[in-house]
Amino acid sequence: MEQQKRYGHFDDQHREYVITDPQTPWPWINYLGNEDFFSLISNTAGGYSFYKDAKFRRITRYRYNNVPMDNGGRYFYIKDGDTVWNPGWKPCKTPLDFYECRHGMSYTRITGRKQGVEASALFFVPLKKWCEVQKLTLRNDSQATKQLKLFSFEEWCLWNAATDMENFQRNFSTGEVEIENSTIYHKTEYRERRNHYAFYHVNTPIQGFDTDRESFIGLYNEFADPQAVMEGKPRNSHAHGWSPIASHYIEVTLQPGEQKDFIFLLGYVENEQDKKFEAPQVINKEKAHQLIAELDTTEKVDRAFAELCKYWDALLDIYKVKTGNDKLDRMVNIWNQYQCMVTFNFSRSASFFESGVGRGMGFRDSNQDLVGFVHQIPPRARQRIIDIASTQFPDGGCYHQYQPLTKRGNNDIGGGFNDDPCWLIFGTVAYIKETGDFSILDEMVPFDNQPGTEVTLFEHLRVSMNHVIENLGPHKLPLIGRADWNDCLNLNCFSMDPNESFQTTENVTEGTKAESLMIAGLFVVTGKDYVALCKELARRRQDDGGSADVYTAEAERMQQAVDEMIEAVKKDGWDGEWYLRAYDFFGNKIGSNECDEAKIFIESQGWCTMAEIGAEDGMVAKSLDACKKYLECEHGMVLNNPAFSKFIYEYGEISSYPEGYKENAGIFCHNNPWVIIGECIAGRGDDAWSHYAKILPSYVEEKYQTLHKVEPYVNCQMVAGKDAARPGEGKNSWLTGTAAWMWYTVSEFILGIKPDYDGIRIDPCLPETASDYTVCRKFREAEYEITIHPNGQQKGIKSIVLDGQPVKGAVIPYSAGKHIVEVNM
Ligand code: GLC
Ligand code: GLC
């Protein structure tokens, strides 16, 4: 095995990951902004910013799949004599005397030193403000006076990130800017339908500027050697069309030991239609001036930064564990929760693997993401549930994705993914259990955003369940539609045209027999939740003196459907040693010992074990053992085994991937937690823990920084599986359902702190070696300090003592205030 180099380390005290070598095996990025204004920033200051929607409101330009990979960003060039350097090393790549990038909670600090000068840049988006702050501190550590020339750089994107990269016959003529003192305004298309502009400001007089890219960089130069910088002479260019940029030029004199701050501000402004201009052709800058005034001194910026840190203190104070195992604690207390916020905000839209133009918010994705986030800011989760449900159709089907800016279903993708409806139950139940807010079920929510179609959210849940039972196949198992969770298992697609998308090509559904065991398991899990919810509603009705009949009947109806599904799985969904994956269009088995390849798949093992289908007949234990035997490897569990070695027309996209990658026997981390939860429910704590630790970033970080390639502080979607050329290599970091599932798994099933309607259910499942640990959990208006004594047990609660009083059963009843809980296993 090759020597694994290290590029950084965790700093738990500051909740940072510290990168000490700029040449990481892949750009290691961070996200700035928590609502509305967002930025992506790499460890060399690459990346871009946008307002709400990475497709429709792109503020700065980014070129994906570039050479080198991460090219373009917010760059500071420092010219010190003949030496030009950047604090983040790129783009000049001048060797630095010191380099450090600290990615923290919604901020990044990049520090470089060269020739006795230190430049430290703090990047963050202040709470509730539409801007990125860049606080650059220059310090002269040398004995001599320094005369520095400082150039800033941002490249404007012409708003719609898709057309920005396509429509040059137009784009090269539309670009417009205005310059006012130290502020450069980007106002392309503002003269017509747009009511928004952006600006780049610095809080000091400037000695020059550039707004035209070619004038600044030169036609034959690059970001690494812009002509204006190299010659130390700004062009004072005014962009007319072509490619507008923003660059300030500042002459800085620093005495030995002297230090100066510069506050750069990348801002975004929207104006009302009748207040767009202050004079013909001149944009109304009032709101920009206001925003600048709020952040134009070091003190104001430091205050805004302190507020951001406090905001994260509070968020991360809601669930805190102390196990004595640093690697576990830092993931639970910091990075897993942080990644959950990011996936909640972005779904699968904008990362260094997602261009931000292709995908909006996924129906199933966003429901899952909110389970990792709901404890942090419940009101935002609430709104998200309403937004998602509003893209549903009256028959319970739904748009697969919607655009964050418009909140409208995305017609390019459409619907027909038959697992989608179930996830609405999953998300909503999690929200109610966290908050106790049943009123969300009475919210009036439209179908397909059509005014006049509103029904209660509860009715949306009901039609979601119905969608499954109204779409059963010949074995009484759920029809798969375009695909279930595995977007690549396209059993009704039949495409031989490489220009067609497997996922959106019109399905051949007439006469299909394609059924999914994964949806079957998902239906049983969410169906049980739905039944429990109906019973809870019935009980509440009764307590209020009302009639519970409707809910009782609904509970019975769905319990029967769940029971029938369980029977169908036991009868036609079991392969002898594991659960089948599916039946294809013609009714042939997928994921069976009878198949040549891909005899076993992970999804149905995860969902059917979570659903405990056939547990009494030993099916669950056999299935979990089969996962260990056939799917598990050094880096986690692969999706299927053996990998497909050839393309199978009837299966769609899945076998289009080479062996070991993505949905063809990659370790698709998202689904590993399903099996881990299956293990926890079955009480197999050692197995659960060993699967979990394999994909826990902090464990991977320790051993595989080079091999793993992508950021070691968050989960990635896919790790190359055992059949791949480079097993263990990660791809598609950050935006993955893995974040929420890892959180759900560890917080509720391993550590065993489960919100429930009436309180907190305690049900840990631990490795035999686990020692005592304490979880501090804020829950509604209460705060619980829960200490668990495993006593060598993997599962099962012997006693719970709440504030000195023994509790019957496994649920700590909710009551406001501070509580101490002692649990013996
Ligand atoms: C991606 C999609 C998700 C899908 C998964 C497996 O993560 O965002 O919706 O379930 O891939 O195909
Ligand atoms: C692992 C850790 C241990 C922790 C336990 C909690 O065994 O090593 O420190 O208490 O998990 O689940």
PDB file of N, CA, C and O and ligand atoms in Angstrom, residues 348 359 364-365 400 484-488 663 668 670 717, ligand 1:
ATOM      1  N   ARG A 348     -28.908  18.791  -3.904  1.00  0.00           N
ATOM      2  CA  ARG A 348     -27.796  18.280  -4.732  1.00  0.00           C
ATOM      3  C   ARG A 348     -27.395  19.315  -5.774  1.00  0.00           C
ATOM      4  O   ARG A 348     -26.929  18.977  -6.836  1.00  0.00           O
ATOM      5  N   ARG A 359     -29.373  20.447 -11.454  1.00  0.00           N
ATOM      6  CA  ARG A 359     -30.381  19.935 -10.539  1.00  0.00           C
ATOM      7  C   ARG A 359     -30.816  20.967  -9.524  1.00  0.00           C
ATOM      8  O   ARG A 359     -30.021  21.733  -9.013  1.00  0.00           O
ATOM      9  N   ARG A 364     -37.154  13.435  -2.982  1.00  0.00           N
ATOM     10  CA  ARG A 364     -36.716  12.469  -1.973  1.00  0.00           C
ATOM     11  C   ARG A 364     -35.493  12.988  -1.222  1.00  0.00           C
ATOM     12  O   ARG A 364     -35.363  12.788  -0.021  1.00  0.00           O
ATOM     13  N   ASP A 365     -34.613  13.676  -1.959  1.00  0.00           N
ATOM     14  CA  ASP A 365     -33.384  14.160  -1.322  1.00  0.00           C
ATOM     15  C   ASP A 365     -33.702  15.122  -0.187  1.00  0.00           C
ATOM     16  O   ASP A 365     -33.184  15.009   0.915  1.00  0.00           O
ATOM     17  N   HIS A 400     -39.945  15.187  -9.434  1.00  0.00           N
ATOM     18  CA  HIS A 400     -38.742  14.626  -8.830  1.00  0.00           C
ATOM     19  C   HIS A 400     -37.845  15.731  -8.257  1.00  0.00           C
ATOM     20  O   HIS A 400     -37.108  15.520  -7.315  1.00  0.00           O
ATOM     21  N   ASP A 484     -36.584   3.784  -8.371  1.00  0.00           N
ATOM     22  CA  ASP A 484     -36.793   4.085  -6.959  1.00  0.00           C
ATOM     23  C   ASP A 484     -35.572   4.866  -6.486  1.00  0.00           C
ATOM     24  O   ASP A 484     -34.952   5.572  -7.283  1.00  0.00           O
ATOM     25  N   TRP A 485     -35.188   4.713  -5.213  1.00  0.00           N
ATOM     26  CA  TRP A 485     -34.047   5.495  -4.717  1.00  0.00           C
ATOM     27  C   TRP A 485     -32.852   5.419  -5.668  1.00  0.00           C
ATOM     28  O   TRP A 485     -32.132   6.389  -5.878  1.00  0.00           O
ATOM     29  N   ASN A 486     -32.644   4.265  -6.218  1.00  0.00           N
ATOM     30  CA  ASN A 486     -31.534   4.141  -7.169  1.00  0.00           C
ATOM     31  C   ASN A 486     -31.978   4.672  -8.519  1.00  0.00           C
ATOM     32  O   ASN A 486     -32.561   3.963  -9.329  1.00  0.00           O
ATOM     33  N   ASP A 487     -31.652   5.930  -8.732  1.00  0.00           N
ATOM     34  CA  ASP A 487     -32.034   6.609  -9.974  1.00  0.00           C
ATOM     35  C   ASP A 487     -31.556   5.875 -11.218  1.00  0.00           C
ATOM     36  O   ASP A 487     -31.994   6.187 -12.325  1.00  0.00           O
ATOM     37  N   CYS A 488     -30.631   4.966 -11.049  1.00  0.00           N
ATOM     38  CA  CYS A 488     -29.994   4.314 -12.201  1.00  0.00           C
ATOM     39  C   CYS A 488     -30.568   2.944 -12.524  1.00  0.00           C
ATOM     40  O   CYS A 488     -30.114   2.291 -13.455  1.00  0.00           O
ATOM     41  N   GLU A 663     -23.272   3.543  -9.062  1.00  0.00           N
ATOM     42  CA  GLU A 663     -24.291   2.539  -8.765  1.00  0.00           C
ATOM     43  C   GLU A 663     -23.935   1.135  -9.273  1.00  0.00           C
ATOM     44  O   GLU A 663     -24.736   0.235  -9.152  1.00  0.00           O
ATOM     45  N   PHE A 668     -21.765   3.262  -2.260  1.00  0.00           N
ATOM     46  CA  PHE A 668     -22.634   4.438  -2.334  1.00  0.00           C
ATOM     47  C   PHE A 668     -23.023   4.730  -0.886  1.00  0.00           C
ATOM     48  O   PHE A 668     -23.939   4.140  -0.342  1.00  0.00           O
ATOM     49  N   HIS A 670     -24.544   6.641   0.999  1.00  0.00           N
ATOM     50  CA  HIS A 670     -25.924   6.942   1.396  1.00  0.00           C
ATOM     51  C   HIS A 670     -26.670   5.707   1.922  1.00  0.00           C
ATOM     52  O   HIS A 670     -27.449   5.803   2.868  1.00  0.00           O
ATOM     53  N   GLN A 717     -20.437  11.083  -1.535  1.00  0.00           N
ATOM     54  CA  GLN A 717     -21.512  10.207  -1.992  1.00  0.00           C
ATOM     55  C   GLN A 717     -20.984   8.821  -2.303  1.00  0.00           C
ATOM     56  O   GLN A 717     -21.610   7.826  -2.006  1.00  0.00           O
TER      57      GLN A 717
HETATM   58  C1  GLC B   1     -28.191  10.723  -5.967  1.00  0.00           C
HETATM   59  C2  GLC B   1     -29.556  11.348  -6.046  1.00  0.00           C
HETATM   60  C3  GLC B   1     -30.524  10.576  -5.216  1.00  0.00           C
HETATM   61  C4  GLC B   1     -30.486   9.137  -5.583  1.00  0.00           C
HETATM   62  C5  GLC B   1     -29.069   8.580  -5.496  1.00  0.00           C
HETATM   63  C6  GLC B   1     -28.942   7.172  -5.974  1.00  0.00           C
HETATM   64  O1  GLC B   1     -27.697  10.889  -4.693  1.00  0.00           O
HETATM   65  O2  GLC B   1     -29.532  12.677  -5.606  1.00  0.00           O
HETATM   66  O3  GLC B   1     -31.824  11.087  -5.384  1.00  0.00           O
HETATM   67  O4  GLC B   1     -31.335   8.448  -4.739  1.00  0.00           O
HETATM   68  O5  GLC B   1     -28.227   9.370  -6.277  1.00  0.00           O
HETATM   69  O6  GLC B   1     -29.207   7.034  -7.330  1.00  0.00           O
END
